Amino acid sequence: MSRKNKAEKPRKATRAPMGVGTIAFLLGLLACGAVIAGINYHGLTYDEPIYAGFGARSAKWIVTLLISLFDGDFAKQVSAPVINQAWFASIDMQPPLVQVLSGLSQLGPGKVLSGMLSQRLPVALFFGLAIGTLFWFTDYAFNRPAAYFSALGLFLMPRFFAHAHFATLDVPVAALILLTAATFYAASEERSWNLSLFSGLFMGLALLTKLNAGFLIGILLIWAAIFHPPMVLRGLVAFFIISPAVFLAGWPWLWHDTLPHLKQYLFFHLQHYPVLVYYLGELHEYAPWHYPFVMIGVTTPVIFLALMLLGLGYAASGRCAYERKKVRSSIVAVRWLLLMCAVGYLIPSAMPFSPKYNGVRLFLPALPFLMGLAGGGFALVHGALARALERVRALAEMPHFSERLAFLMGLGLLLPAAVGLLNVFPHEQAYYNALVGGPAGAQKRGFETIYWGGVYNAALPALDTHEKQSPQILVTPQGVTSLLIAYQRGGGLRKDLRWTTPPPPKEQATGWPQEALVGVDTVIFQCAQSEFDALSRKLYEQGRPEPTSVYLDGVPLLLIFSGDEARRLFPAAEKTE
């Protein structure tokens, strides 16, 4: 054989593998596209109309500010009164990043995008960012099959997937927290000041999204002190110089009266009013310490949960995959980072006076790290099974046997989760796993069935085709009418529907349901047990709902009753002049 042929043969037989960055990008693009495809099937949540109004004001201010650079009106636009009007939201004092991005999206792409996509598009992009970043992170921590499993598993996590459809803060902050941790780890590996500063930038953006991003600073500094001591100084610079600068620059409301405004923001969250949660058959202002751990346990697909526990033990043990012994200390460090971040975002929610409601929403940032650990569990099982099967000569001699085994394992383990996700779509917030008996078992065991109001979207056709002109519709509890009014303004409901609500809880004297039902044509409410009052509770337990009510596996998510049916249970309402 000639020298030329010898040189060409391997070139012909080999194929360059796709880079981790390319795969991460493609997976993120796939995830983003999947969310976009289902965005209009997911209804508005309680917070979205609030955020939309704030985002529209702030986005308009940004456009006006840019114009003012040329018309000489710049000083007015950066004055305290104008900034306060555009950037202060007293109802729900949250940082502005996601709201502003949604507002800008509606100003630009919103003119060509249909339905709720323009408002929610930025969150879909953040979901893609989370999937891609997790793939990169887990690829380094374990191996390529583990990375695929982790990224696709997070994609198929019902509760995480649900929140990717809402123009709210939880998926964006989870994505930015994950990106910050991954970048800080990359900086430690590369010994790079530039990457360290980028991690500070991403942390600043995370803080501009939600306050709980700040927990990550302590986690990363503790991790650095244990595994990469030189990174402590870089972390201090990144998180105490760069991040605050980004935070202040990105929130114009803090440009004037900085310290008083910052104090007002922190006190709003530290003194946040309690929100009731229905947990294990009881109502709580602050659920018990075990709430986050139990909720993770009953809302995660069982296969993922088992692999999370296996991966947690694998990461904590310091055991290293045989193919990466040469970088053992580095691999152990990144696995511990996944573990510390996962636990670090569960522990704060276990504190006695920490808010605990809306399922896993308030500790959603833990889920990507937990799925990273699940990837570790997958790698451990795959490695053990591959070594056992390679004792069979025919399998050992099969080309790419390990990769084929990983593909079949991944398919077998991910397919049940995909089926489970499809079964609950678009009501993923009501997902419960087989450990608790699904939605029906969760209802019997005292878990909250649904939350946050998105399910009202499924009732729009029934309301829009109401047989009466200008019907009076009672919605409970108070405040939910803002969602339905938002649908009316957006053209999703006819304009003649009239809304009425129960009196405030402190004014609900004996007999108030009878008075509230006078003249009512329809009663509607979502089946969030923490929101029940005397009227909705009795209707839920004893009433005969309309066929247009919404169910999942036989469990009511939203109930609709005729006014006559409601008055049947509260007959005094008929005694009117």
Coordinates of C-alpha atoms in Angstrom, one line a residue:
M1 CA 0.0 0.0 0.0
S2 CA 1.4 3.4 -0.9
R3 CA 2.1 6.1 1.6
K4 CA -0.7 8.2 0.1
N5 CA -3.2 5.4 0.6
K6 CA -2.1 4.9 4.1
A7 CA -2.6 8.6 4.8
E8 CA -6.0 8.7 3.1
K9 CA -7.5 5.6 4.7
P10 CA -8.1 6.9 8.2
R11 CA -9.3 10.2 6.8
K12 CA -12.0 8.3 4.9
A13 CA -13.0 6.1 7.8
T14 CA -13.3 8.8 10.5
R15 CA -15.8 11.5 10.9
A16 CA -15.3 14.5 13.1
P17 CA -17.7 14.5 16.1
M18 CA -20.1 17.4 16.5
G19 CA -18.7 19.9 19.1
V20 CA -20.4 20.3 22.4
G21 CA -21.2 23.9 21.7
T22 CA -23.0 23.0 18.5
I23 CA -25.0 20.3 20.1
A24 CA -25.9 22.6 23.0
F25 CA -27.1 25.3 20.6
L26 CA -29.2 22.8 18.6
L27 CA -30.8 21.3 21.7
G28 CA -31.6 24.8 23.0
L29 CA -33.1 25.7 19.6
L30 CA -35.3 22.5 19.7
A31 CA -36.5 23.3 23.3
C32 CA -37.3 26.9 22.4
G33 CA -39.2 25.8 19.3
A34 CA -41.2 23.2 21.3
V35 CA -42.3 25.9 23.8
I36 CA -43.2 28.3 21.1
A37 CA -45.4 25.7 19.4
G38 CA -47.5 25.3 22.6
I39 CA -47.4 28.8 24.0
N40 CA -51.0 29.8 23.1
Y41 CA -52.4 26.6 24.7
H42 CA -51.2 27.9 28.1
G43 CA -53.3 30.5 29.7
L44 CA -52.3 33.7 31.4
T45 CA -51.1 33.4 35.0
Y46 CA -51.9 35.8 37.8
D47 CA -48.7 37.7 37.5
E48 CA -48.5 38.1 33.8
P49 CA -50.9 41.1 33.4
I50 CA -49.0 42.9 36.1
Y51 CA -45.7 42.2 34.5
A52 CA -47.0 43.1 31.0
G53 CA -48.1 46.6 32.2
F54 CA -44.8 47.2 33.8
G55 CA -42.9 45.9 30.8
A56 CA -44.8 48.1 28.4
R57 CA -44.1 51.2 30.4
S58 CA -40.4 50.5 30.7
A59 CA -40.0 49.5 27.1
K60 CA -41.7 52.7 26.0
W61 CA -39.3 54.7 28.2
I62 CA -36.3 53.0 26.6
V63 CA -37.5 53.9 23.1
T64 CA -38.3 57.5 24.2
L65 CA -34.8 57.7 25.9
L66 CA -33.1 56.7 22.6
I67 CA -35.1 59.3 20.7
S68 CA -34.3 62.0 23.3
L69 CA -30.6 61.6 22.5
F70 CA -31.4 63.4 19.3
D71 CA -34.2 65.8 20.3
G72 CA -32.6 67.3 23.4
D73 CA -35.1 65.9 25.8
F74 CA -32.6 63.5 27.5
A75 CA -32.4 65.3 30.9
K76 CA -36.2 65.1 31.3
Q77 CA -36.3 61.3 30.5
V78 CA -33.7 60.5 33.2
S79 CA -35.3 62.7 35.8
A80 CA -36.7 61.1 38.9
P81 CA -40.4 61.6 38.2
V82 CA -40.3 60.2 34.7
I83 CA -38.1 57.2 35.8
N84 CA -40.3 56.4 38.8
Q85 CA -43.4 56.4 36.6
A86 CA -41.8 54.1 34.1
W87 CA -39.8 51.8 36.4
F88 CA -41.6 51.5 39.7
A89 CA -44.2 48.8 40.4
S90 CA -45.6 48.9 43.9
I91 CA -47.9 45.9 43.5
D92 CA -45.2 43.3 42.8
M93 CA -41.8 44.9 43.3
Q94 CA -39.6 42.6 41.1
P95 CA -36.5 43.5 39.1
P96 CA -37.2 44.5 35.6
L97 CA -35.2 42.3 33.1
V98 CA -37.9 39.8 32.0
Q99 CA -40.7 42.4 32.0
V100 CA -38.7 44.8 29.9
L101 CA -37.6 42.1 27.4
S102 CA -41.3 41.1 27.1
G103 CA -42.3 44.7 26.6
L104 CA -39.6 45.2 23.9
S105 CA -40.7 42.0 22.3
Q106 CA -44.2 43.3 22.0
L107 CA -43.0 46.6 20.5
G108 CA -41.0 44.8 17.8
P109 CA -41.8 41.2 17.0
G110 CA -45.2 41.6 18.6
K111 CA -46.5 43.3 15.5
V112 CA -46.1 40.0 13.5
L113 CA -46.3 37.3 16.2
S114 CA -49.8 36.0 17.1
G115 CA -51.5 35.4 20.4
M116 CA -49.3 35.5 23.5
L117 CA -46.1 34.6 21.7
S118 CA -44.7 38.2 21.6
Q119 CA -45.0 38.7 25.3
R120 CA -43.7 35.2 26.1
L121 CA -41.0 34.8 23.5
P122 CA -38.1 35.9 25.8
V123 CA -38.9 33.2 28.3
A124 CA -38.9 30.6 25.6
L125 CA -35.4 31.7 24.7
F126 CA -34.3 31.5 28.3
F127 CA -35.7 27.9 28.4
G128 CA -33.5 27.1 25.4
L129 CA -30.6 28.7 27.2
A130 CA -31.1 26.5 30.2
I131 CA -31.3 23.3 28.1
G132 CA -28.1 24.1 26.2
T133 CA -26.2 25.2 29.2
L134 CA -27.1 22.1 31.1
F135 CA -25.9 19.9 28.2
W136 CA -22.5 21.6 28.3
F137 CA -22.2 21.5 32.1
T138 CA -23.1 17.8 32.3
D139 CA -21.0 16.8 29.4
Y140 CA -17.9 18.0 31.4
A141 CA -19.1 16.7 34.7
F142 CA -19.9 13.2 33.5
N143 CA -19.9 12.3 29.8
R144 CA -21.8 12.9 26.5
P145 CA -24.6 10.3 27.1
A146 CA -25.2 11.9 30.5
A147 CA -25.3 15.3 29.0
Y148 CA -28.0 14.3 26.4
F149 CA -30.0 12.6 29.2
S150 CA -29.8 15.6 31.5
A151 CA -30.7 18.2 28.9
L152 CA -33.6 16.2 27.4
G153 CA -34.8 15.2 30.8
L154 CA -35.0 18.8 31.9
F155 CA -36.9 19.5 28.7
L156 CA -39.4 16.8 29.7
M157 CA -39.8 17.9 33.4
P158 CA -43.5 18.8 33.4
R159 CA -43.4 21.5 36.0
F160 CA -40.3 23.1 34.5
F161 CA -41.7 22.8 31.0
A162 CA -45.0 24.5 32.2
H163 CA -43.2 27.6 33.5
A164 CA -41.3 28.0 30.2
H165 CA -44.6 29.1 28.6
F166 CA -45.2 32.0 31.0
A167 CA -43.9 35.6 30.8
T168 CA -42.7 35.3 34.4
L169 CA -39.4 35.2 36.3
D170 CA -38.8 31.6 37.3
V171 CA -37.4 29.9 34.2
P172 CA -35.3 33.0 33.2
V173 CA -33.7 33.2 36.7
A174 CA -33.1 29.4 36.7
A175 CA -31.4 29.7 33.3
L176 CA -29.2 32.7 34.4
I177 CA -28.3 31.0 37.6
L178 CA -27.2 27.9 35.7
L179 CA -25.3 30.0 33.2
T180 CA -23.5 31.8 36.0
A181 CA -22.5 28.6 37.7
A182 CA -21.2 27.1 34.5
T183 CA -19.3 30.2 33.5
F184 CA -17.7 30.4 36.9
Y185 CA -16.7 26.8 36.7
A186 CA -15.2 27.4 33.2
A187 CA -13.3 30.3 34.6
S188 CA -11.8 28.1 37.4
E189 CA -10.7 25.5 34.8
E190 CA -9.2 28.1 32.4
R191 CA -7.9 30.3 35.2
S192 CA -9.5 33.1 33.2
W193 CA -10.2 36.6 34.6
N194 CA -12.3 37.3 31.5
L195 CA -14.6 34.3 32.2
S196 CA -14.7 35.3 35.9
L197 CA -15.9 38.8 34.9
F198 CA -18.5 37.3 32.6
S199 CA -19.8 35.2 35.5
G200 CA -20.2 38.5 37.3
L201 CA -22.1 39.9 34.4
F202 CA -24.5 36.9 34.3
M203 CA -25.0 37.1 38.0
G204 CA -25.9 40.8 37.6
L205 CA -28.5 39.8 35.0
A206 CA -29.8 37.1 37.3
L207 CA -30.2 39.6 40.1
L208 CA -32.1 41.8 37.6
T209 CA -34.5 38.9 37.2
K210 CA -35.2 37.8 40.7
L211 CA -33.8 38.2 44.2
N212 CA -33.2 34.5 44.9
A213 CA -30.3 34.6 42.4
G214 CA -28.3 36.0 45.2
F215 CA -28.1 32.6 47.0
L216 CA -25.7 31.5 44.2
I217 CA -23.0 33.9 45.3
G218 CA -22.5 32.2 48.6
I219 CA -22.6 28.8 47.0
L220 CA -20.0 29.6 44.4
L221 CA -17.6 31.3 46.9
I222 CA -17.8 28.3 49.3
W223 CA -17.2 25.9 46.4
A224 CA -14.3 28.0 45.3
A225 CA -12.7 28.1 48.8
I226 CA -12.9 24.3 48.9
F227 CA -11.9 23.3 45.3
H228 CA -10.3 26.3 43.7
P229 CA -9.0 28.8 46.3
P230 CA -7.5 31.2 43.7
M231 CA -11.1 31.7 42.4
V232 CA -12.2 33.3 45.7
L233 CA -10.6 36.6 44.8
R234 CA -12.0 36.5 41.3
G235 CA -15.4 35.7 42.7
L236 CA -15.3 38.6 45.1
V237 CA -14.5 40.9 42.2
A238 CA -17.1 39.4 39.9
F239 CA -19.9 39.3 42.4
F240 CA -19.3 42.3 44.5
I241 CA -18.1 44.8 41.8
I242 CA -19.3 43.6 38.4
S243 CA -22.7 42.2 39.5
P244 CA -23.8 45.2 41.5
A245 CA -22.8 47.5 38.7
V246 CA -24.9 45.5 36.2
F247 CA -27.8 45.4 38.7
L248 CA -27.8 49.2 39.2
A249 CA -27.2 50.0 35.6
G250 CA -30.1 47.8 34.5
W251 CA -32.7 49.2 36.9
P252 CA -33.1 53.0 36.4
W253 CA -35.4 53.2 39.4
L254 CA -32.3 52.8 41.5
W255 CA -30.5 55.7 39.8
H256 CA -32.3 58.2 42.1
D257 CA -32.5 57.8 45.9
T258 CA -30.5 54.6 45.5
L259 CA -30.2 53.5 49.1
P260 CA -33.8 54.3 50.1
H261 CA -35.1 52.5 47.0
L262 CA -32.8 49.5 47.5
K263 CA -34.0 49.3 51.1
Q264 CA -37.7 49.5 49.9
Y265 CA -37.1 46.7 47.5
L266 CA -35.4 44.4 50.0
F267 CA -38.0 45.1 52.7
F268 CA -40.8 44.3 50.3
H269 CA -39.4 40.7 49.9
L270 CA -38.2 40.2 53.4
Q271 CA -41.6 41.2 54.8
H272 CA -43.7 39.6 52.0
Y273 CA -47.3 38.8 52.9
P274 CA -47.9 35.1 53.5
V275 CA -49.6 33.2 50.7
L276 CA -51.7 30.2 51.7
V277 CA -50.8 26.7 50.4
Y278 CA -52.7 23.5 50.6
Y279 CA -50.3 20.7 51.6
L280 CA -51.0 17.3 53.0
G281 CA -54.7 18.1 53.5
E282 CA -54.1 21.3 55.5
L283 CA -53.9 25.0 54.8
H284 CA -50.6 26.7 55.8
E285 CA -49.3 30.2 55.7
Y286 CA -45.8 28.7 55.8
A287 CA -45.7 25.1 55.0
P288 CA -43.4 22.7 57.0
W289 CA -39.7 22.4 56.3
H290 CA -40.1 19.2 54.3
Y291 CA -42.4 20.9 51.7
P292 CA -39.7 21.5 49.0
F293 CA -38.3 17.9 49.3
V294 CA -41.7 16.3 49.2
M295 CA -42.8 18.4 46.3
I296 CA -39.7 17.5 44.3
G297 CA -40.4 13.9 45.2
V298 CA -44.0 13.9 43.9
T299 CA -43.7 16.2 40.9
T300 CA -40.6 14.6 39.3
P301 CA -41.0 11.6 36.9
V302 CA -40.1 8.6 39.0
I303 CA -37.2 7.5 36.7
F304 CA -35.7 10.9 36.9
L305 CA -36.1 11.0 40.7
A306 CA -34.3 7.6 41.1
L307 CA -31.4 8.7 38.9
M308 CA -31.2 12.0 40.8
L309 CA -30.7 10.2 44.0
L310 CA -28.2 7.8 42.4
G311 CA -26.3 10.8 40.8
L312 CA -26.3 12.7 44.1
G313 CA -24.6 9.8 45.8
Y314 CA -22.2 9.3 42.9
A315 CA -21.2 13.0 43.0
A316 CA -20.8 13.1 46.7
S317 CA -18.7 9.9 46.8
G318 CA -15.9 11.5 44.6
R319 CA -15.9 8.4 42.4
C320 CA -14.5 9.1 38.9
A321 CA -15.5 7.6 35.6
Y322 CA -12.7 5.3 34.4
E323 CA -12.1 7.2 31.1
R324 CA -11.3 10.5 32.9
K325 CA -8.9 9.5 35.7
K326 CA -6.4 12.0 34.4
V327 CA -8.7 14.9 35.4
R328 CA -10.1 13.4 38.5
S329 CA -9.9 16.4 40.8
S330 CA -11.5 18.7 38.2
I331 CA -14.4 16.3 37.6
V332 CA -15.0 15.8 41.3
A333 CA -15.1 19.6 41.7
V334 CA -17.7 20.1 39.0
R335 CA -19.9 17.3 40.3
W336 CA -19.8 18.8 43.8
L337 CA -20.8 22.2 42.2
L338 CA -23.9 20.6 40.7
L339 CA -24.7 19.0 44.1
M340 CA -24.1 22.2 46.1
C341 CA -26.2 24.3 43.8
A342 CA -29.1 21.8 43.8
V343 CA -29.1 21.6 47.6
G344 CA -28.4 25.3 48.0
Y345 CA -31.7 26.2 46.2
L346 CA -33.8 23.7 48.3
I347 CA -32.5 24.6 51.8
P348 CA -33.7 28.3 51.8
S349 CA -37.3 27.1 50.9
A350 CA -37.1 24.7 53.9
M351 CA -36.6 27.5 56.4
P352 CA -39.5 28.0 58.8
F353 CA -40.7 31.4 57.5
S354 CA -39.8 31.0 53.9
P355 CA -42.7 31.3 51.4
K356 CA -43.7 27.9 50.1
Y357 CA -46.5 27.7 47.6
N358 CA -47.2 27.2 43.9
G359 CA -45.7 23.7 43.8
V360 CA -42.0 23.8 42.9
R361 CA -42.0 27.3 41.5
L362 CA -40.1 29.1 44.2
F363 CA -37.2 26.7 44.1
L364 CA -37.3 26.0 40.4
P365 CA -33.6 26.9 40.0
A366 CA -32.8 23.6 41.8
L367 CA -34.3 21.6 38.9
P368 CA -31.5 22.0 36.3
F369 CA -28.9 21.0 38.8
L370 CA -30.9 18.0 40.0
M371 CA -31.2 16.9 36.4
G372 CA -27.5 17.3 36.0
L373 CA -27.1 14.9 38.9
A374 CA -29.7 12.6 37.2
G375 CA -27.3 12.6 34.3
G376 CA -24.6 11.3 36.7
G377 CA -26.9 8.5 37.7
F378 CA -27.5 7.7 34.1
A379 CA -23.7 7.6 33.4
L380 CA -23.2 5.3 36.4
V381 CA -25.9 2.8 35.3
H382 CA -24.8 3.0 31.7
G383 CA -21.1 2.4 32.6
A384 CA -21.9 -0.6 34.8
L385 CA -24.2 -2.2 32.3
A386 CA -21.8 -1.6 29.4
R387 CA -18.9 -3.3 31.3
A388 CA -21.2 -6.2 32.2
L389 CA -22.4 -6.8 28.7
E390 CA -19.0 -6.4 27.2
R391 CA -18.1 -9.8 28.7
V392 CA -20.2 -11.2 25.8
R393 CA -17.7 -11.4 22.9
A394 CA -20.3 -10.6 20.2
L395 CA -21.3 -7.4 22.0
A396 CA -17.7 -6.4 22.9
E397 CA -16.8 -6.7 19.2
M398 CA -19.8 -4.6 18.0
P399 CA -18.8 -1.2 16.7
H400 CA -19.8 1.7 18.9
F401 CA -21.5 -0.7 21.4
S402 CA -21.3 1.7 24.3
E403 CA -22.9 4.5 22.3
R404 CA -25.6 2.3 21.0
L405 CA -26.4 1.0 24.5
A406 CA -26.5 4.6 25.8
F407 CA -29.0 5.5 23.0
L408 CA -31.3 2.6 23.8
M409 CA -31.1 3.3 27.5
G410 CA -31.8 6.9 27.1
L411 CA -34.8 6.2 24.8
G412 CA -36.2 3.7 27.2
L413 CA -35.8 6.0 30.2
L414 CA -37.0 9.2 28.5
L415 CA -39.9 7.8 26.6
P416 CA -42.2 7.3 29.7
A417 CA -41.5 10.9 30.7
A418 CA -42.4 12.2 27.3
V419 CA -45.6 10.2 27.4
G420 CA -46.4 11.6 30.8
L421 CA -45.8 15.1 29.6
L422 CA -48.1 14.7 26.6
N423 CA -50.8 13.2 28.9
V424 CA -50.9 16.4 31.0
F425 CA -50.3 19.0 28.3
P426 CA -51.2 21.9 28.6
H427 CA -51.9 21.5 32.3
E428 CA -48.4 20.5 33.4
Q429 CA -48.8 22.4 36.6
A430 CA -51.2 19.7 37.7
Y431 CA -48.7 16.9 37.1
Y432 CA -48.0 14.4 39.9
N433 CA -46.0 11.2 39.5
A434 CA -46.8 7.6 40.1
L435 CA -45.4 7.6 43.6
V436 CA -48.4 9.6 44.8
G437 CA -50.8 8.1 42.3
G438 CA -50.9 10.8 39.7
P439 CA -53.3 13.8 39.9
A440 CA -56.1 11.6 41.4
G441 CA -53.8 10.2 44.1
A442 CA -52.4 13.7 44.8
Q443 CA -55.9 15.0 45.3
K444 CA -56.8 12.2 47.8
R445 CA -53.5 12.8 49.7
G446 CA -54.1 16.5 50.1
F447 CA -51.8 18.1 47.5
E448 CA -52.9 21.2 45.7
T449 CA -54.4 20.3 42.4
I450 CA -53.6 23.4 40.3
Y451 CA -52.3 27.0 40.8
W452 CA -51.7 30.4 39.3
G453 CA -54.7 30.7 37.0
G454 CA -53.5 29.4 33.7
V455 CA -56.3 26.9 33.5
Y456 CA -58.9 29.6 32.8
N457 CA -57.7 29.6 29.2
A458 CA -59.5 26.3 28.8
A459 CA -62.8 27.8 29.9
L460 CA -62.7 30.7 27.4
P461 CA -64.8 28.9 24.7
A462 CA -67.6 28.1 27.3
L463 CA -67.7 31.7 28.5
D464 CA -67.5 33.2 25.0
T465 CA -70.5 31.2 23.8
H466 CA -72.7 31.9 26.9
E467 CA -76.3 31.8 25.8
K468 CA -77.3 35.1 27.5
Q469 CA -76.5 38.6 26.5
S470 CA -74.4 40.5 29.1
P471 CA -74.3 37.6 31.6
Q472 CA -73.1 38.1 35.1
I473 CA -70.3 35.7 36.0
L474 CA -69.1 35.3 39.5
V475 CA -65.4 34.5 39.8
T476 CA -63.7 33.5 43.0
P477 CA -61.4 34.5 44.7
Q478 CA -61.1 38.2 44.2
G479 CA -58.4 39.3 41.9
V480 CA -58.9 36.6 39.3
T481 CA -61.0 38.9 37.2
S482 CA -57.9 40.7 36.1
L483 CA -57.0 37.6 34.0
L484 CA -60.4 37.5 32.4
I485 CA -60.4 41.2 31.7
A486 CA -57.0 40.8 30.1
Y487 CA -58.5 38.2 27.8
Q488 CA -61.3 40.6 27.0
R489 CA -58.9 43.4 26.1
G490 CA -56.9 41.0 23.9
G491 CA -59.9 39.8 22.0
G492 CA -60.1 36.4 23.6
L493 CA -63.5 37.0 25.2
R494 CA -66.6 38.9 24.2
K495 CA -66.9 42.4 25.7
D496 CA -70.4 42.0 27.2
L497 CA -69.4 39.5 30.0
R498 CA -69.8 41.1 33.4
W499 CA -67.7 40.0 36.3
T500 CA -68.5 39.9 40.0
T501 CA -66.6 38.6 42.9
P502 CA -67.2 37.6 46.5
P503 CA -66.6 40.2 49.2
P504 CA -63.1 40.4 50.7
P505 CA -62.4 37.6 53.2
K506 CA -62.6 39.9 56.2
E507 CA -66.1 41.0 55.1
Q508 CA -67.4 37.5 54.5
A509 CA -70.1 37.4 57.2
T510 CA -72.5 34.5 57.6
G511 CA -74.8 34.2 54.6
W512 CA -72.5 36.1 52.2
P513 CA -72.7 33.4 49.4
Q514 CA -76.5 33.9 49.2
E515 CA -76.1 37.6 48.7
A516 CA -73.2 37.2 46.3
L517 CA -75.2 34.8 44.1
V518 CA -78.2 37.2 43.5
G519 CA -78.5 37.7 39.7
V520 CA -75.5 35.5 38.9
D521 CA -75.7 33.5 35.7
T522 CA -72.5 31.5 36.1
V523 CA -69.9 30.6 38.8
I524 CA -66.4 29.7 37.8
F525 CA -63.2 29.0 39.7
Q526 CA -60.0 27.0 39.4
C527 CA -59.6 24.1 41.8
A528 CA -56.8 25.5 43.9
Q529 CA -57.7 24.3 47.4
S530 CA -55.8 27.1 49.0
E531 CA -58.1 29.6 47.3
F532 CA -61.4 28.0 48.3
D533 CA -64.0 30.0 50.3
A534 CA -67.3 28.8 51.6
L535 CA -68.9 29.2 48.2
S536 CA -66.3 27.4 46.1
R537 CA -65.7 24.7 48.7
K538 CA -69.3 23.6 48.9
L539 CA -69.7 23.7 45.1
Y540 CA -66.5 21.7 44.7
E541 CA -67.7 19.0 47.2
Q542 CA -71.4 18.9 46.5
G543 CA -72.2 20.8 43.3
R544 CA -73.1 19.5 39.8
P545 CA -70.7 21.2 37.4
E546 CA -71.3 22.0 33.8
P547 CA -69.9 19.7 31.2
T548 CA -67.6 22.4 30.0
S549 CA -65.6 22.2 33.2
V550 CA -61.9 21.2 32.9
Y551 CA -60.6 17.9 34.2
L552 CA -57.3 15.9 34.1
D553 CA -57.5 12.2 34.7
G554 CA -60.9 12.7 36.3
V555 CA -59.7 15.4 38.7
P556 CA -61.3 18.8 38.4
L557 CA -58.9 21.6 37.5
L558 CA -61.6 24.3 36.8
L559 CA -65.3 24.1 37.6
I560 CA -68.2 25.9 36.0
F561 CA -71.6 26.0 37.6
S562 CA -74.9 27.6 36.5
G563 CA -76.2 30.3 38.8
D564 CA -79.2 28.1 39.4
E565 CA -77.0 25.2 40.6
A566 CA -75.1 27.5 42.9
R567 CA -78.4 28.8 44.3
R568 CA -79.6 25.2 44.8
L569 CA -76.8 24.8 47.4
F570 CA -77.4 28.2 48.8
P571 CA -81.3 28.5 48.5
A572 CA -81.7 31.7 50.4
A573 CA -80.3 33.5 47.4
E574 CA -83.7 33.0 45.7
K575 CA -85.5 35.1 48.3
T576 CA -85.1 38.5 46.6
E577 CA -87.7 41.2 45.7

